[in-house]
PDB file of C-alpha atoms in Angstrom:
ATOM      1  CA  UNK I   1      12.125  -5.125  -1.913  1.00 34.00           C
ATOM      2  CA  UNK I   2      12.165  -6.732  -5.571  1.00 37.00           C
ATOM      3  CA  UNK I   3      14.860  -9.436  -5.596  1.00 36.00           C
ATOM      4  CA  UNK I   4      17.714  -9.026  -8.837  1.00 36.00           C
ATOM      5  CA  UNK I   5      16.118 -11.535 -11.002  1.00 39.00           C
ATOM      6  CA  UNK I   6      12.912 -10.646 -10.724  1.00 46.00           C
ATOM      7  CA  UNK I   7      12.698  -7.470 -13.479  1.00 64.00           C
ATOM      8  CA  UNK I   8      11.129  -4.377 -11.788  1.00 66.00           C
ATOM      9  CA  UNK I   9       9.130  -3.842 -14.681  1.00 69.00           C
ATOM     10  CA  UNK I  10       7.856  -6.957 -14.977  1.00 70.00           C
ATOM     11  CA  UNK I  11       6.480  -6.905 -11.220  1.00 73.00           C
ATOM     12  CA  UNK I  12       4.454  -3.693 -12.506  1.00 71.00           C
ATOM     13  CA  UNK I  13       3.380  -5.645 -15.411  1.00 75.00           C
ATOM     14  CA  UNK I  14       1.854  -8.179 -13.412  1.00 78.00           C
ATOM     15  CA  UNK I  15       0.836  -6.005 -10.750  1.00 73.00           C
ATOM     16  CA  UNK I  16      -2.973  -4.775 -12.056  1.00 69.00           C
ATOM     17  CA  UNK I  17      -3.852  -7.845 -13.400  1.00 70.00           C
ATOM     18  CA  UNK I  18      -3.350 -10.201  -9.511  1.00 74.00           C
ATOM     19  CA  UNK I  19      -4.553  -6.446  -7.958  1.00 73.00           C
ATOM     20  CA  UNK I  20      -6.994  -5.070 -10.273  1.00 70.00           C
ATOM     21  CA  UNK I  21      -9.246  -2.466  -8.925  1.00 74.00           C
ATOM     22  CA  UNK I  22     -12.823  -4.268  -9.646  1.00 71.00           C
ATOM     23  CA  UNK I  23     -13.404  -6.161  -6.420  1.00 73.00           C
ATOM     24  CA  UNK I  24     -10.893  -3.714  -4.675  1.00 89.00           C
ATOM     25  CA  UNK I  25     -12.876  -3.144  -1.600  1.00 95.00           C
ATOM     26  CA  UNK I  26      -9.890  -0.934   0.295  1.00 95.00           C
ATOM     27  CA  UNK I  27      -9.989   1.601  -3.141  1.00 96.00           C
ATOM     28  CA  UNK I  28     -13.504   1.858  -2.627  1.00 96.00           C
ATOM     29  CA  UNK I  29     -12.936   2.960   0.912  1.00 98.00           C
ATOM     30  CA  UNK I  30     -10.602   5.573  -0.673  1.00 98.00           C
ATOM     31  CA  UNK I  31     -11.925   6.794  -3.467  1.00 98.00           C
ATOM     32  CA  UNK I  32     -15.224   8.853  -1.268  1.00 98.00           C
ATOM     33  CA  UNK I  33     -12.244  10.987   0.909  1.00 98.00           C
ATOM     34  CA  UNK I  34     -10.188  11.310  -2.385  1.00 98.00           C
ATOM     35  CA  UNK I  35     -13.389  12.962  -4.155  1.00 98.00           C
ATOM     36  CA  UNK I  36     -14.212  14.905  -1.036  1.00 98.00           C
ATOM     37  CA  UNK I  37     -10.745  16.418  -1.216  1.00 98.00           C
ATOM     38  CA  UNK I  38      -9.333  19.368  -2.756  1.00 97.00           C
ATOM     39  CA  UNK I  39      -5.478  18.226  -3.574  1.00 98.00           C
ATOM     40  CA  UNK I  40      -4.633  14.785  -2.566  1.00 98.00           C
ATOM     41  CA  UNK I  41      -1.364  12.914  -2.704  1.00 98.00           C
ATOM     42  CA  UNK I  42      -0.974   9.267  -2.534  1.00 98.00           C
ATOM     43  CA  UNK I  43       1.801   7.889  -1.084  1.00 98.00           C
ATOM     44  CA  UNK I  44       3.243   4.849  -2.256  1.00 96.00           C
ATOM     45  CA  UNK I  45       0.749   4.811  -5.178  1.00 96.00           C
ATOM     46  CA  UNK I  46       2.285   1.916  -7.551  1.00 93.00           C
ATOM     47  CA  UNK I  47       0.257   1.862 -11.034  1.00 93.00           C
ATOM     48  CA  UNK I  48      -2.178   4.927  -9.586  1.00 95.00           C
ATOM     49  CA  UNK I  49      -4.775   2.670  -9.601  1.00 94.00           C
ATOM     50  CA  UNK I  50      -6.635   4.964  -6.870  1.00 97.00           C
ATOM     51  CA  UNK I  51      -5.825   8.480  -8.527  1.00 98.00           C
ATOM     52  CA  UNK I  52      -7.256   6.923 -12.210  1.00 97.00           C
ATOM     53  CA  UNK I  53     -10.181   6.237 -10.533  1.00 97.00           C
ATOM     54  CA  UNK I  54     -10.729   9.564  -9.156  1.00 98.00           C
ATOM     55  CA  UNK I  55      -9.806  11.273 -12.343  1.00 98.00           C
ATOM     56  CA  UNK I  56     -12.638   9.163 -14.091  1.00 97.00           C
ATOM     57  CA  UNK I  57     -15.178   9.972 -11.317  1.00 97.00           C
ATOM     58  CA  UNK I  58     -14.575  13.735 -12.557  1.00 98.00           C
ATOM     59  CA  UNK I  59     -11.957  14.529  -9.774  1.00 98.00           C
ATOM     60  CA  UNK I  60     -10.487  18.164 -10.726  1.00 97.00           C
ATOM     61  CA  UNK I  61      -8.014  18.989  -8.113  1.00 97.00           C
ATOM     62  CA  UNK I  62      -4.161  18.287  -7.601  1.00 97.00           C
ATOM     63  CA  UNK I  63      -3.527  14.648  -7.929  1.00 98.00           C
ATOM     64  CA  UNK I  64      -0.130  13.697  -6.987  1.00 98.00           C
ATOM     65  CA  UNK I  65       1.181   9.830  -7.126  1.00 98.00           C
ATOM     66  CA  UNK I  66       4.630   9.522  -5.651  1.00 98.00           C
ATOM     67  CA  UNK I  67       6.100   5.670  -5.545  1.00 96.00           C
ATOM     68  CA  UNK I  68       9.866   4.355  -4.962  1.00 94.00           C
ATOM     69  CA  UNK I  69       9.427   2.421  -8.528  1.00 91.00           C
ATOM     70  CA  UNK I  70      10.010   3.534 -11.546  1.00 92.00           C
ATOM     71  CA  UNK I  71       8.588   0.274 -12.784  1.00 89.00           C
ATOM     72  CA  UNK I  72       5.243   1.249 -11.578  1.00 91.00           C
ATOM     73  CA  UNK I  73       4.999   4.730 -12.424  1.00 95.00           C
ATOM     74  CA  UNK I  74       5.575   3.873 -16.044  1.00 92.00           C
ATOM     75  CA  UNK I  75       2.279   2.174 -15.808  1.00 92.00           C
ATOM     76  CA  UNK I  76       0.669   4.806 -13.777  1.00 95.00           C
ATOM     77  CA  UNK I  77       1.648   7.800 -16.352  1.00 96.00           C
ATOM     78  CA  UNK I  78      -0.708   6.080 -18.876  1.00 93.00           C
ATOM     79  CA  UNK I  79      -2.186   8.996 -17.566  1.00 94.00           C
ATOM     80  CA  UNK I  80      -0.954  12.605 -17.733  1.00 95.00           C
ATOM     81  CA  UNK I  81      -3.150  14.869 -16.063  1.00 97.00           C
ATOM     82  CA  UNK I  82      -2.078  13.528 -12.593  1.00 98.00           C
ATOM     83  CA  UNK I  83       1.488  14.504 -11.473  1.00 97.00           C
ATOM     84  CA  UNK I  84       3.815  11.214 -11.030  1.00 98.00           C
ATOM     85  CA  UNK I  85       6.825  11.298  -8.941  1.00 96.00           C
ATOM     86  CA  UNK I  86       9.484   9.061  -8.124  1.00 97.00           C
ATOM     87  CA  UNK I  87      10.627   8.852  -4.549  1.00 96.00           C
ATOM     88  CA  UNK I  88      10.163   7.482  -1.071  1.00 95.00           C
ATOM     89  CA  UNK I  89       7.757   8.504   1.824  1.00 96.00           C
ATOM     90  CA  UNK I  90       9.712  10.678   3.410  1.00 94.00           C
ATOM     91  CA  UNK I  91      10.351  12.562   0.638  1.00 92.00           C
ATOM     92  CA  UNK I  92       6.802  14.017   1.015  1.00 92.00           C
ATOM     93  CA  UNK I  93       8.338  16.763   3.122  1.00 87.00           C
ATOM     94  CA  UNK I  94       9.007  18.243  -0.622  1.00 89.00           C
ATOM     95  CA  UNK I  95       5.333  18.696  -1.066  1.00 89.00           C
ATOM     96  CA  UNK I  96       2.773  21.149   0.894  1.00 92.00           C
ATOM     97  CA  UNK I  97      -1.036  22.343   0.981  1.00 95.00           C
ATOM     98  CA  UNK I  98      -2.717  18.630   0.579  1.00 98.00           C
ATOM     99  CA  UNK I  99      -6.146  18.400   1.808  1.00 98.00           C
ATOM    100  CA  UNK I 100      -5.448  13.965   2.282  1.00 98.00           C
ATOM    101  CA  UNK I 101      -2.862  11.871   1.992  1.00 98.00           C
ATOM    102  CA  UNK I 102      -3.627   8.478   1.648  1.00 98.00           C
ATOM    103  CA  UNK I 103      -2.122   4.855   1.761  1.00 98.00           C
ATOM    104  CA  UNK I 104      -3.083   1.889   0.078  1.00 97.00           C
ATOM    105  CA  UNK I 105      -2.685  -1.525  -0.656  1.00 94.00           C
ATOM    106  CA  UNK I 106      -0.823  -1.919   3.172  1.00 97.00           C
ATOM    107  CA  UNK I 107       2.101   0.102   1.728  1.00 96.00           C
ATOM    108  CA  UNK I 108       2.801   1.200   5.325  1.00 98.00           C
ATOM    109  CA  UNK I 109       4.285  -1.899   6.388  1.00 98.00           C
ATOM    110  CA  UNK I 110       7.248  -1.621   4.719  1.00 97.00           C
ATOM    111  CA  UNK I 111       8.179   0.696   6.899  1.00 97.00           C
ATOM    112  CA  UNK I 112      10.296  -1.849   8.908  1.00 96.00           C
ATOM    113  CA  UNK I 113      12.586   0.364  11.509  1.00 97.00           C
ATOM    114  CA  UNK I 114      11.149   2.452  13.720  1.00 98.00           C
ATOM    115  CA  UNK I 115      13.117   5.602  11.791  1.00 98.00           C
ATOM    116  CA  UNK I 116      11.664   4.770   8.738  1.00 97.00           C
ATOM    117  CA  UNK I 117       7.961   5.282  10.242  1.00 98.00           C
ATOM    118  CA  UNK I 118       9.082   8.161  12.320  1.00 98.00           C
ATOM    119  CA  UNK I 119      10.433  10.137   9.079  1.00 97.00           C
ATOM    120  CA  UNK I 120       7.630   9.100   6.821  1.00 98.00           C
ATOM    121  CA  UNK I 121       5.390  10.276   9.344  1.00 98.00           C
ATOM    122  CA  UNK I 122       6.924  13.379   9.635  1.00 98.00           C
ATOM    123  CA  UNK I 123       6.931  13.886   6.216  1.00 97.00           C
ATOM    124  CA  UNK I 124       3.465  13.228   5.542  1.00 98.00           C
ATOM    125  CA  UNK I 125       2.409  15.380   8.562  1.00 98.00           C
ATOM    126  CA  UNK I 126       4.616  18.422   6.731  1.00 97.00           C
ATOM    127  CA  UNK I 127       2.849  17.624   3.865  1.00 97.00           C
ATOM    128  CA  UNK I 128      -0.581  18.172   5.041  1.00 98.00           C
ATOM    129  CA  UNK I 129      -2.652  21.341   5.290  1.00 97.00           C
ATOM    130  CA  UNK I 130      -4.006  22.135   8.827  1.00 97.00           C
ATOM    131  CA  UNK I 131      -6.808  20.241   9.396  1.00 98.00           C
ATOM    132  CA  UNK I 132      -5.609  17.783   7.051  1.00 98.00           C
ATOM    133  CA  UNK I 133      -6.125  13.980   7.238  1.00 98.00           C
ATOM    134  CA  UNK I 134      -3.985  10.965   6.617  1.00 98.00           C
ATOM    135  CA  UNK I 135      -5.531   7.571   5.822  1.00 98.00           C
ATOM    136  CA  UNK I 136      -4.066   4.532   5.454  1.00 98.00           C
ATOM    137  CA  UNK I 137      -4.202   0.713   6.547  1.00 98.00           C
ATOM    138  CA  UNK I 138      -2.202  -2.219   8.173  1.00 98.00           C
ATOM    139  CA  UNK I 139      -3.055  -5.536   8.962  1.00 98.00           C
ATOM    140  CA  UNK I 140      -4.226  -5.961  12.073  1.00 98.00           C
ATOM    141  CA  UNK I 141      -1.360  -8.482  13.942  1.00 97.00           C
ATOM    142  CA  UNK I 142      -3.984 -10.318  15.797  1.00 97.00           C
ATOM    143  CA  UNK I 143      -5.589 -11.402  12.746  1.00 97.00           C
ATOM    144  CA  UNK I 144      -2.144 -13.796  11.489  1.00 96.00           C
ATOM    145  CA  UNK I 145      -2.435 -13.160   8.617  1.00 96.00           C
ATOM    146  CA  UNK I 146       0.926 -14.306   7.756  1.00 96.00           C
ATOM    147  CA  UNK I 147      -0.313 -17.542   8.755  1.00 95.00           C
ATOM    148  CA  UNK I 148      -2.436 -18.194   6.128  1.00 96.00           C
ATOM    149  CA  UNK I 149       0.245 -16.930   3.352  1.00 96.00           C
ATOM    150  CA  UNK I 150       1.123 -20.733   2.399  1.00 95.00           C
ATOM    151  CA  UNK I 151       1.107 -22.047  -1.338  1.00 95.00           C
ATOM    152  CA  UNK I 152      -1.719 -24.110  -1.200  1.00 95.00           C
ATOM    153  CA  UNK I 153      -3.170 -20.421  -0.808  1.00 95.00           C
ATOM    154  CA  UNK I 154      -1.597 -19.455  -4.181  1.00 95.00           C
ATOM    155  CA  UNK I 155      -3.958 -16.953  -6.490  1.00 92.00           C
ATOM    156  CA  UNK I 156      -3.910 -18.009 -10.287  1.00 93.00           C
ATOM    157  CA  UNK I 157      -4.539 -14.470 -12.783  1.00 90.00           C
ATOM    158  CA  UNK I 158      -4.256 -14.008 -16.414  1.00 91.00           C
ATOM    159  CA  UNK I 159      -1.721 -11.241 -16.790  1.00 88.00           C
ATOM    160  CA  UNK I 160      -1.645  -8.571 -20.074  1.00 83.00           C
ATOM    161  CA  UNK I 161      -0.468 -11.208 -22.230  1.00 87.00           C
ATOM    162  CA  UNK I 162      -3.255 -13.768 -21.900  1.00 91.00           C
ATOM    163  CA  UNK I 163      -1.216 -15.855 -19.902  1.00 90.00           C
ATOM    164  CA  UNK I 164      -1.947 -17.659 -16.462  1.00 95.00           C
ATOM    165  CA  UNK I 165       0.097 -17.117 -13.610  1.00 93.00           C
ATOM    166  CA  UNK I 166       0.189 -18.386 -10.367  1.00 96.00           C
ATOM    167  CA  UNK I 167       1.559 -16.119  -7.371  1.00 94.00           C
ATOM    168  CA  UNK I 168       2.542 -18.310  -4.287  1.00 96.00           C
ATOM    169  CA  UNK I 169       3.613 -17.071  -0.815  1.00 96.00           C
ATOM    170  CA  UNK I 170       6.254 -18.818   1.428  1.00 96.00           C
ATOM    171  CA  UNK I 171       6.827 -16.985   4.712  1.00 96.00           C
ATOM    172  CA  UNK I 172      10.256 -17.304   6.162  1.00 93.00           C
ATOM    173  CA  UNK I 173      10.576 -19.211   9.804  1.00 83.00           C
ATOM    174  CA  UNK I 174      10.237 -18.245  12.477  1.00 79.00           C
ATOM    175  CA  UNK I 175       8.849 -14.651  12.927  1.00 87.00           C
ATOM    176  CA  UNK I 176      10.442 -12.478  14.623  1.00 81.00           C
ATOM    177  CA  UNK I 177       8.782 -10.553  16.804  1.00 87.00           C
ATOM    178  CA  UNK I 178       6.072  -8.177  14.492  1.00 95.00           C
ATOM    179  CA  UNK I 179       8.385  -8.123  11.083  1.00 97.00           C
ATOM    180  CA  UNK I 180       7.396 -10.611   8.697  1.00 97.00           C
ATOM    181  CA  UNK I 181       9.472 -11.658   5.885  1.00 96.00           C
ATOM    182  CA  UNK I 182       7.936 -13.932   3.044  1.00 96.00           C
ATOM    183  CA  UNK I 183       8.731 -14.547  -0.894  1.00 95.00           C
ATOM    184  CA  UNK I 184       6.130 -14.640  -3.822  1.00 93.00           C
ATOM    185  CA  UNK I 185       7.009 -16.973  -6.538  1.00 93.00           C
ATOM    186  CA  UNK I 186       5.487 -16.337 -10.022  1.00 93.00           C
ATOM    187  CA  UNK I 187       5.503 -19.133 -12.485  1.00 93.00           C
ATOM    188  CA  UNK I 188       3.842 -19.272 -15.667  1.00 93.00           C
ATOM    189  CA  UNK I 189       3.706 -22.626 -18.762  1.00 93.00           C
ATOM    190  CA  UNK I 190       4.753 -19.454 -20.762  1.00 92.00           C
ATOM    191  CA  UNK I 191       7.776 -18.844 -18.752  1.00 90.00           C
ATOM    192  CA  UNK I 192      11.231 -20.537 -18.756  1.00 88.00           C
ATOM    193  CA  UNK I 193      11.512 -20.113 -15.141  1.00 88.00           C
ATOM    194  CA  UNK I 194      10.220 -18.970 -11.937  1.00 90.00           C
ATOM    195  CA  UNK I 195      10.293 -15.417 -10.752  1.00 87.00           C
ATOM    196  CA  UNK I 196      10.801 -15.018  -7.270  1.00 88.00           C
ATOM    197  CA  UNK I 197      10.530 -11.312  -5.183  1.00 88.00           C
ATOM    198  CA  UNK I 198      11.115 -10.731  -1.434  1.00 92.00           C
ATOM    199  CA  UNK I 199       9.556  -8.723   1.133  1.00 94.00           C
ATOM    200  CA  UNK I 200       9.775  -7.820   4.435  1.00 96.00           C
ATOM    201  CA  UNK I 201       6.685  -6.278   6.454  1.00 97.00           C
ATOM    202  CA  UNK I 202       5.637  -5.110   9.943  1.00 97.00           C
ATOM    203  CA  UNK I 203       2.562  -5.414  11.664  1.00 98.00           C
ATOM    204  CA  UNK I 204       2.474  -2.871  14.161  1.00 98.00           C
ATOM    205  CA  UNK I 205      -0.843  -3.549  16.544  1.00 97.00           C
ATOM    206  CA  UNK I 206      -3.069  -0.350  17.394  1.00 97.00           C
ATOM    207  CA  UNK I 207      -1.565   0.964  20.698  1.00 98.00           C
ATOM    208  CA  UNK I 208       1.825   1.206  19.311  1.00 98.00           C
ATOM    209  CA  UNK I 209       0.713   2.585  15.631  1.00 98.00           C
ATOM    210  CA  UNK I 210      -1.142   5.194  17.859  1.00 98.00           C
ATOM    211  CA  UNK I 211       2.122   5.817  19.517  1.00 98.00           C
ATOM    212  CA  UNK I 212       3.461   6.562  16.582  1.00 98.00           C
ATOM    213  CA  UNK I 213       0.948   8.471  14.904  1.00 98.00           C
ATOM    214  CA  UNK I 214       0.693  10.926  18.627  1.00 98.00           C
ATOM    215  CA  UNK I 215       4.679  11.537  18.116  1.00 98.00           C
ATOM    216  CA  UNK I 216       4.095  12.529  14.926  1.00 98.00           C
ATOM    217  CA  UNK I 217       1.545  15.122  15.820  1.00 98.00           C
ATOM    218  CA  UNK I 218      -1.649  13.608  14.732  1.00 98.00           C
ATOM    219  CA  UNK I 219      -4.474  13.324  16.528  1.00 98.00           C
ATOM    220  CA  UNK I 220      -6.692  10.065  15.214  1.00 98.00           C
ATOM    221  CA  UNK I 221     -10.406  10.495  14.262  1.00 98.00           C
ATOM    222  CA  UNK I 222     -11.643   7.091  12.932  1.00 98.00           C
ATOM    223  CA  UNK I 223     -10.577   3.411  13.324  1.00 98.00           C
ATOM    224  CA  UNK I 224     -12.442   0.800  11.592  1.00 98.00           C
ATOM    225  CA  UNK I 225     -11.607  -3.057  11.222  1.00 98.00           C
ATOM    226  CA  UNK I 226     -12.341  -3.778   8.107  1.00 98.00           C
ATOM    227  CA  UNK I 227     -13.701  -1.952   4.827  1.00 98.00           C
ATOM    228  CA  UNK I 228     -17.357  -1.576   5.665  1.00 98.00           C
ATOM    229  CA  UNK I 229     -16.438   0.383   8.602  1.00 98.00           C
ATOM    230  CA  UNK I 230     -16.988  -2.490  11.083  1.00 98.00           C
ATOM    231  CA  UNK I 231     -15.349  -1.422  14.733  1.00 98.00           C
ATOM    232  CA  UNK I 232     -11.914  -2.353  15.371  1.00 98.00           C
ATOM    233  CA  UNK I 233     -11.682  -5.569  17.166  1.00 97.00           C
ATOM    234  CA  UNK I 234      -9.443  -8.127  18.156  1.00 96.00           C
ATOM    235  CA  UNK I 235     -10.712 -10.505  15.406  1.00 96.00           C
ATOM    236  CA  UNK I 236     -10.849  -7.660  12.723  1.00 98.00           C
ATOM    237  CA  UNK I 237      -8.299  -8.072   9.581  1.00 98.00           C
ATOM    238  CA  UNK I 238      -7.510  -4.484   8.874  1.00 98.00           C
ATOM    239  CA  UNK I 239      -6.450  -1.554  11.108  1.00 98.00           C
ATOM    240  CA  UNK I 240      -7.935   1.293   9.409  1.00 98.00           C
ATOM    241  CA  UNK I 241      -6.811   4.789  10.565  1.00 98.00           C
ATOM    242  CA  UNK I 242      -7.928   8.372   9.714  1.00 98.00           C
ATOM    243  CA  UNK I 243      -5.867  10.672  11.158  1.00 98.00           C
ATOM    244  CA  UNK I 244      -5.794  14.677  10.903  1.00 98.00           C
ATOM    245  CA  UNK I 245      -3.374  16.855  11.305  1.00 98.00           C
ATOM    246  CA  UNK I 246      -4.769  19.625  13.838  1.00 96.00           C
TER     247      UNK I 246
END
């Protein structure tokens, strides 16, 4: 969720430079199973950061981006020989015959109520071929990370008009059971003020994203804990789930 005064647009604007894709370890975890695929459609896919990439690598299958922004997919159709569309997860029901579906950038956690992740689900399952997988990540709730989203954390970036900006997280107290709700405040010398977006995320640990995923009517082949395939721990950061459609 974008808060009024922060412009939609200008989120997108900002949002390559403070997430560009060099250094991106999660997109290259991605970008093998997009190549490997024959039609792949990325869910929640912002600027199409992912779907670029596997365009450049000589992808030459169905690429389909679909994002609840408009904001972002006006960056994203910089290029047009991927299909952009606006809409939410569950919307995915609209689309058949993908070989993947993937998730990045923990997109899934905005999926606060538990009807949100049981239609998006079920949606992305309808989506899928037979055989079909789903990838995705959340953060592991073990792993706080939440705690560590503080401003003396902040991340300083040069956006696309040369100018610095800082991006600060303040996470509201206390948390409530496994939602998480935080603001990011972006201020800039180039700026007259501060602009401030909301969010609200929830960190759903393994044995009741498994639930989930079961209802749903996947069955899950890999778990890893981080983005060189490390085994899921306790400790690990990430909860990293390929799931298949049977």
């Amino acid at each position: 969720m974008v808060d009024r005064q922060f412009s939609e647009s200008h989120l997108a604007a900002l949002y390559d430079p403070l997430h560009g894709r060099e250094g991106r370890d999660d997109l290259a975890f991605y970008l093998p199973l997009v190549m490997s695929a024959g039609n792949v459609l990325d869910v929640g896919c912002g600027t199409g950061a992912l779907l670029h990439w596997a365009r450049e690598q000589g992808h030459t299958g169905r690429l389909v981006g679909l994002d609840p922004a408009e904001g972002m997919l006006r960056v994203a159709r910089r290029r047009s020989d991927i299909e952009w569309v606006l809409g939410d997860a569950a919307s995915a029901e609209r689309y058949r015959d993908f070989d993947l579906v993937v998730m990045t950038g923990h997109a899934f956690q905005v999926f606060v109520e538990d009807r949100e992740i049981r239609a998006s689900l079920a949606a992305i399952h309808s989506a899928l071929v037979g055989g079909g997988a789903f990838a995705f990540e959340t953060r592991n709730p073990l792993a706080r990370a939440w705690e560590r989203w503080i401003p003396e954390h902040g991340t300083e970036f040069v956006d696309a008009t040369g100018a610095v900006v800082r991006s600060e997280h303040q996470v509201e107290a206390p948390v409530a059971a496994d939602v998480v709700r935080f603001t990011t405040t972006y201020t800039s010398d180039r700026w007259s003020r501060p602009e401030i977006s909301s969010s609200t995320l929830r960190f759903l640990d393994r044995e009741a994203l498994s639930a989930f995923l079961t209802e749903a009517g996947f069955t899950i082949d890999e778990q890893f804990g981080d983005w060189d395939r490390s085994p899921l721990t306790p400790a690990s950061p990430e909860i990293i789930t390929i799931a298949r459609r049977p």
